[in-house]
PDB file of C-alpha atoms in Angstrom:
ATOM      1  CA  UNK Y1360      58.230  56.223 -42.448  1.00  0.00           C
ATOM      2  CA  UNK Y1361      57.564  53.407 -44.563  1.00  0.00           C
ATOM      3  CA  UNK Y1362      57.212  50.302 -42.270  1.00  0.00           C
ATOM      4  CA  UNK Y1363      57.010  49.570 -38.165  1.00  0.00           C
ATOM      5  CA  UNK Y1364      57.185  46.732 -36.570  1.00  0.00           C
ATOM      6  CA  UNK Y1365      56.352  46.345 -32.627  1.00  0.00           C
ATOM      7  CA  UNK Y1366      56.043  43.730 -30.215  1.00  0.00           C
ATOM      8  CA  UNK Y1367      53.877  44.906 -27.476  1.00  0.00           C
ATOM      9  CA  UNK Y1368      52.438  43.251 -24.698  1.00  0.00           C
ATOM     10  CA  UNK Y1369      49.085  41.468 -25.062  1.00  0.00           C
ATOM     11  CA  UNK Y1370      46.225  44.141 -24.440  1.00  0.00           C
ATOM     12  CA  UNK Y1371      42.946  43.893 -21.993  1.00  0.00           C
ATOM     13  CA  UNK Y1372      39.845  42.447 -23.292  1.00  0.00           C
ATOM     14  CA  UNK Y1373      37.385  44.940 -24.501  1.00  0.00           C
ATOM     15  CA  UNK Y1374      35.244  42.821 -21.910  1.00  0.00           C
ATOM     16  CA  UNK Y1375      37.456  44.414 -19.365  1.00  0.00           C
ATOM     17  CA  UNK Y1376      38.515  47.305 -21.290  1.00  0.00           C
ATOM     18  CA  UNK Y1377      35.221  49.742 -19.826  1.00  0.00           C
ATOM     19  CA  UNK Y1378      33.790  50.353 -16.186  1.00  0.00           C
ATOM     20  CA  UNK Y1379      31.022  52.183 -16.064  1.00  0.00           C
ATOM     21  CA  UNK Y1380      30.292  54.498 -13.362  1.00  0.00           C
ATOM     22  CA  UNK Y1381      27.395  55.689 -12.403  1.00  0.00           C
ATOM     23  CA  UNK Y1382      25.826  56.582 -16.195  1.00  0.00           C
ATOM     24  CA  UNK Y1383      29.725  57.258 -17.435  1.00  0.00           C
ATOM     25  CA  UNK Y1384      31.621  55.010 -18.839  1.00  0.00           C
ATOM     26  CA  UNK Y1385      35.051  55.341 -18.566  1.00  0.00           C
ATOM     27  CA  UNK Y1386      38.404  53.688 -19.395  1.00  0.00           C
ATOM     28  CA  UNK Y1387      39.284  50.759 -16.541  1.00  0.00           C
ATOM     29  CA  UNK Y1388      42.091  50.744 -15.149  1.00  0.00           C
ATOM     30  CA  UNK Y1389      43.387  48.026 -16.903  1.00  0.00           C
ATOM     31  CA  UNK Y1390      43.036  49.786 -19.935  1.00  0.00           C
ATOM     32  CA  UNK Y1391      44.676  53.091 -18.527  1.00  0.00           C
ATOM     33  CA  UNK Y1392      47.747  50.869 -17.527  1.00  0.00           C
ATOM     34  CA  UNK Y1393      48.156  49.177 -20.874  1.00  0.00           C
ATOM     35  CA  UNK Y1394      47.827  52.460 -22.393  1.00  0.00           C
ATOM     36  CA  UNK Y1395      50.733  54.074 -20.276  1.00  0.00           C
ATOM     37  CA  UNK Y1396      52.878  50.956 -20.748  1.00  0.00           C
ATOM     38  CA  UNK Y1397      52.455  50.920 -24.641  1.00  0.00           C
ATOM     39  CA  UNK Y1398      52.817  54.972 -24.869  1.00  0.00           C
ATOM     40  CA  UNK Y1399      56.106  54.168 -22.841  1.00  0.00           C
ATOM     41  CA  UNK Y1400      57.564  51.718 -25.466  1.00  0.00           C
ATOM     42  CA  UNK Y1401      57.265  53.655 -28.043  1.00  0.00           C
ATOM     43  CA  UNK Y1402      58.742  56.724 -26.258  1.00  0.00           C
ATOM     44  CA  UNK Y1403      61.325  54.090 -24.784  1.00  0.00           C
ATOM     45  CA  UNK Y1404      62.390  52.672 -28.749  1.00  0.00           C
ATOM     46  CA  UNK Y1405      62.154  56.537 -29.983  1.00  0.00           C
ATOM     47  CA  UNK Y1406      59.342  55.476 -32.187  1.00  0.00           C
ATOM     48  CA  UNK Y1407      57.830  57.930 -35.039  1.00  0.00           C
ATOM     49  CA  UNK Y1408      54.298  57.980 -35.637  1.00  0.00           C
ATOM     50  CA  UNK Y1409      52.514  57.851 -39.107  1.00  0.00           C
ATOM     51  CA  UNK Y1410      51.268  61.600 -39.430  1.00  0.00           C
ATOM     52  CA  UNK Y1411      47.419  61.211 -41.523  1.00  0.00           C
ATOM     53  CA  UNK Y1412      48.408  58.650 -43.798  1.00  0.00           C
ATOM     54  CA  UNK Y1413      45.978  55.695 -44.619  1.00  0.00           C
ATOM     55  CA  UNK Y1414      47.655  52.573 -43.256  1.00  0.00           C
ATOM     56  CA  UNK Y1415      47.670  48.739 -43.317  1.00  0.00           C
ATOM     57  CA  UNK Y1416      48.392  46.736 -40.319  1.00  0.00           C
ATOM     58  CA  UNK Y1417      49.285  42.990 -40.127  1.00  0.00           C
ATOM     59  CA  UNK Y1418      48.419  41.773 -36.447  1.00  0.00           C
ATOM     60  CA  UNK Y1419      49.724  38.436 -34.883  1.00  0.00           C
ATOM     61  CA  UNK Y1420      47.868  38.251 -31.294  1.00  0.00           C
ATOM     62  CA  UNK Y1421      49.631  35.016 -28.716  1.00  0.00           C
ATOM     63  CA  UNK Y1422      47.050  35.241 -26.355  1.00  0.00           C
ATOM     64  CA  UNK Y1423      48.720  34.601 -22.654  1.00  0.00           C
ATOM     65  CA  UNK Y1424      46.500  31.170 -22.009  1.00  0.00           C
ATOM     66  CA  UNK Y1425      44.400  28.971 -23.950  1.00  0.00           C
ATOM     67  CA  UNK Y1426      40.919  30.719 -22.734  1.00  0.00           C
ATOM     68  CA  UNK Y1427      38.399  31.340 -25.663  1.00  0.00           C
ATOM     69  CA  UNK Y1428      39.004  34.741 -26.781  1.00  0.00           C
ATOM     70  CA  UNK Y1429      37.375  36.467 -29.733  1.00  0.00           C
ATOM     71  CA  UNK Y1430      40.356  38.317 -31.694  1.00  0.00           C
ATOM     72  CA  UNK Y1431      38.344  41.187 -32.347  1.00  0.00           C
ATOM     73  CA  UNK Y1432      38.203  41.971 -28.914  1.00  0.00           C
ATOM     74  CA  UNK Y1433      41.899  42.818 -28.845  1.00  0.00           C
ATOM     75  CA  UNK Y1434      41.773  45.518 -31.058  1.00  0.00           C
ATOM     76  CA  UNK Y1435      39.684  48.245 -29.580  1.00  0.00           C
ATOM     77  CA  UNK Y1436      41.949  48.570 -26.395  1.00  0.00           C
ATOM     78  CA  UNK Y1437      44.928  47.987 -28.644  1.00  0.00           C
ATOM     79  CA  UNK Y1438      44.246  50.747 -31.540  1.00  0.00           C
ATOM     80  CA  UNK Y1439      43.547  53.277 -28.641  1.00  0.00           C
ATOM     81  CA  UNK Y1440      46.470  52.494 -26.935  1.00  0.00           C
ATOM     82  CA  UNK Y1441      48.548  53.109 -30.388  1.00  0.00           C
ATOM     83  CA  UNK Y1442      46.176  56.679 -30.995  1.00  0.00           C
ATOM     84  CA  UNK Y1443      47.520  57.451 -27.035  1.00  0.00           C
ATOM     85  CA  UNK Y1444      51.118  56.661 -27.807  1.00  0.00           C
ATOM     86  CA  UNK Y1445      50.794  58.769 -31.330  1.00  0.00           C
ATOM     87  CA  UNK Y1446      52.067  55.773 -33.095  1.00  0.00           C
ATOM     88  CA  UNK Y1447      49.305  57.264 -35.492  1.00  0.00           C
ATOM     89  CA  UNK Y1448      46.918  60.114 -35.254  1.00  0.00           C
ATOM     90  CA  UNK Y1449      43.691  58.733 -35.630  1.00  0.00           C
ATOM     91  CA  UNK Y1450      43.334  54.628 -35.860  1.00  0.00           C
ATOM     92  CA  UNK Y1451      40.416  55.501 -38.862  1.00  0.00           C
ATOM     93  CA  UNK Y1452      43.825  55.748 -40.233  1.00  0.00           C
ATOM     94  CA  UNK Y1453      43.998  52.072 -40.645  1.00  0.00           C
ATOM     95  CA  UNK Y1454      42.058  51.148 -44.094  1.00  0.00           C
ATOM     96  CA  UNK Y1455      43.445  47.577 -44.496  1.00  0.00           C
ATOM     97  CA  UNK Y1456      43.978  45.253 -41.522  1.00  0.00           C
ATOM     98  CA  UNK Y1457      44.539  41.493 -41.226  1.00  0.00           C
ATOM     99  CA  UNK Y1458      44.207  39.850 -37.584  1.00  0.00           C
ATOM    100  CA  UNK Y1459      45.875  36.219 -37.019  1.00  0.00           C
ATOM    101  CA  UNK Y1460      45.722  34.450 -33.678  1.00  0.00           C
ATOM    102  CA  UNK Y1461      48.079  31.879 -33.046  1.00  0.00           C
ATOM    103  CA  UNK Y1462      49.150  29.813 -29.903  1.00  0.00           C
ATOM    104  CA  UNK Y1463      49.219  31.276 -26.479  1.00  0.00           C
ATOM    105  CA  UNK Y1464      52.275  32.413 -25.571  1.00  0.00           C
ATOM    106  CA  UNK Y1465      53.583  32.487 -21.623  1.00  0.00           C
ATOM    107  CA  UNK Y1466      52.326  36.054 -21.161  1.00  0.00           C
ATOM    108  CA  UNK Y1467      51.041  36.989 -24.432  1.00  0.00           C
ATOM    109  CA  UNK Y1468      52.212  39.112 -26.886  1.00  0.00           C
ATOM    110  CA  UNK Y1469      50.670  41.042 -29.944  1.00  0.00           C
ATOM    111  CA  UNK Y1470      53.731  41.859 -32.993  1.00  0.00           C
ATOM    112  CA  UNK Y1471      52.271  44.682 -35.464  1.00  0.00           C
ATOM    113  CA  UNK Y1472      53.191  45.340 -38.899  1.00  0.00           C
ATOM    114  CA  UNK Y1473      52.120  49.236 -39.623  1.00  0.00           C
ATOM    115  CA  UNK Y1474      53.113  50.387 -43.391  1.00  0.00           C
ATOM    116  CA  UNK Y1475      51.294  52.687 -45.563  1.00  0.00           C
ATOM    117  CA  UNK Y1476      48.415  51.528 -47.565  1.00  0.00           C
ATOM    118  CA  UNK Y1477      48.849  50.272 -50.947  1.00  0.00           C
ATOM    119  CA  UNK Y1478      45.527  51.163 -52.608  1.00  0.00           C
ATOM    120  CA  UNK Y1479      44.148  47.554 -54.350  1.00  0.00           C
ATOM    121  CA  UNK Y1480      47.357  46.225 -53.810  1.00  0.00           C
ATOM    122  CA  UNK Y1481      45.752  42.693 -53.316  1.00  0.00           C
ATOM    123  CA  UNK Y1482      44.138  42.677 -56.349  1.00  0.00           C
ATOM    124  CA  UNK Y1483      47.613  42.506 -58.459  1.00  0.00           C
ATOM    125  CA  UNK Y1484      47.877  39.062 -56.634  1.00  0.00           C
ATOM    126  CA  UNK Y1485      46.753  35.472 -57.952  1.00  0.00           C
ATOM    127  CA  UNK Y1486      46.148  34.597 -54.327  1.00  0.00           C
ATOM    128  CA  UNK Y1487      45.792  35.723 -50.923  1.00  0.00           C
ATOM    129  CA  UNK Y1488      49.379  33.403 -49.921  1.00  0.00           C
ATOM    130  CA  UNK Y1489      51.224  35.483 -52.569  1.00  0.00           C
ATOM    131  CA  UNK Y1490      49.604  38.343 -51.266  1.00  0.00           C
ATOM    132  CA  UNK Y1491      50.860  37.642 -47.850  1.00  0.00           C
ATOM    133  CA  UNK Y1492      54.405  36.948 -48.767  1.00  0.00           C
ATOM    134  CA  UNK Y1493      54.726  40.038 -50.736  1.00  0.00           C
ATOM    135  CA  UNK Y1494      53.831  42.168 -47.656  1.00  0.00           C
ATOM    136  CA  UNK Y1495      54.710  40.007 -44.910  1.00  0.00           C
ATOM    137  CA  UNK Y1496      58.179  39.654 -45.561  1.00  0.00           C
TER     138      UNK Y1496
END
C-alpha cells in the first residue's frame, strides 16, 4: 500500500485520554470508545494496514469548538487508536509527521494522510510550500 487517506472522528484529549485508578492508570472510557469506533471504520472501509514500514503522516485536526487545545494532545489517543485498529503495527512506525490545526468544525474531524516514508525527501525541495505540494497532492 502506497498511500491512505481517512477521515476519522476528532479523538479525546490526552487530558481526558487516562483515569487513574487506584495506583493504575488505565485507558478512560472515552478513549476505549474512540478506539472501538476508529477500529470499526477501518474494518467498516476494508482498510489494509502498513505491515513494519517507516511511514509519514500528514494530519489536519478541525477541532469540534473553538476551546484552546494544544494539537499535540490529539495525537497520543489518536496513534493508539490507529496501532488498535492495525492501520499500522507499531505508531514508532511513523518517522515523519506534520500536524496542522485549522478551524473547528461542527463535531470535529481529524483527515490523515499515511504513505511510506521517503528518506530526506524534503531536502530535494527549495522550500517547505513545494515540499507540501509535492506530497500533499
Amino acid at each position: 500500500m502506497a498511500e491512505l487517506i481517512l477521515e476519522l472522528p476528532y479523538p479525546p484529549s490526552l487530558n481526558s485520554y487516562y483515569r487513574h485508578v487506584g495506583n493504575k492508570v488505565l485507558i478512560s472510557k472515552a478513549g476505549r470508545e474512540y478506539r472501538e469506533r476508529i477500529k470499526t471504520i477501518v474494518i467498516f472501509d476494508g482498510i489494509k494496514g502498513f505491515d513494519k514500514v517507516d511511514l509519514q503522516v500528514i494530519i489536519t485536526c478541525y477541532p469540534p469548538d473553538n476551546r484552546r487545545r494544544d494539537i499535540d494532545n490529539t495525537l497520543k489517543c489518536l496513534f493508539d487508536s490507529l496501532t488498535h485498529a492495525q492501520v499500522w503495527s507499531d505508531d514508532s512506525q511513523v518517522k515523519r509527521l506534520f500536524v496542522e490545526k485549522k478551524e473547528p468544525l461542527e463535531n470535529g474531524q481529524v483527515i490523515l494522510k499515511i504513505m511510506e516514508y521517503q528518506k530526506n525527501d524534503f531536502f530535494l525541495y527549495s522550500s517547505l510550500s513545494q515540499f507540501f505540494s509535492k506530497i500533499c497532492r
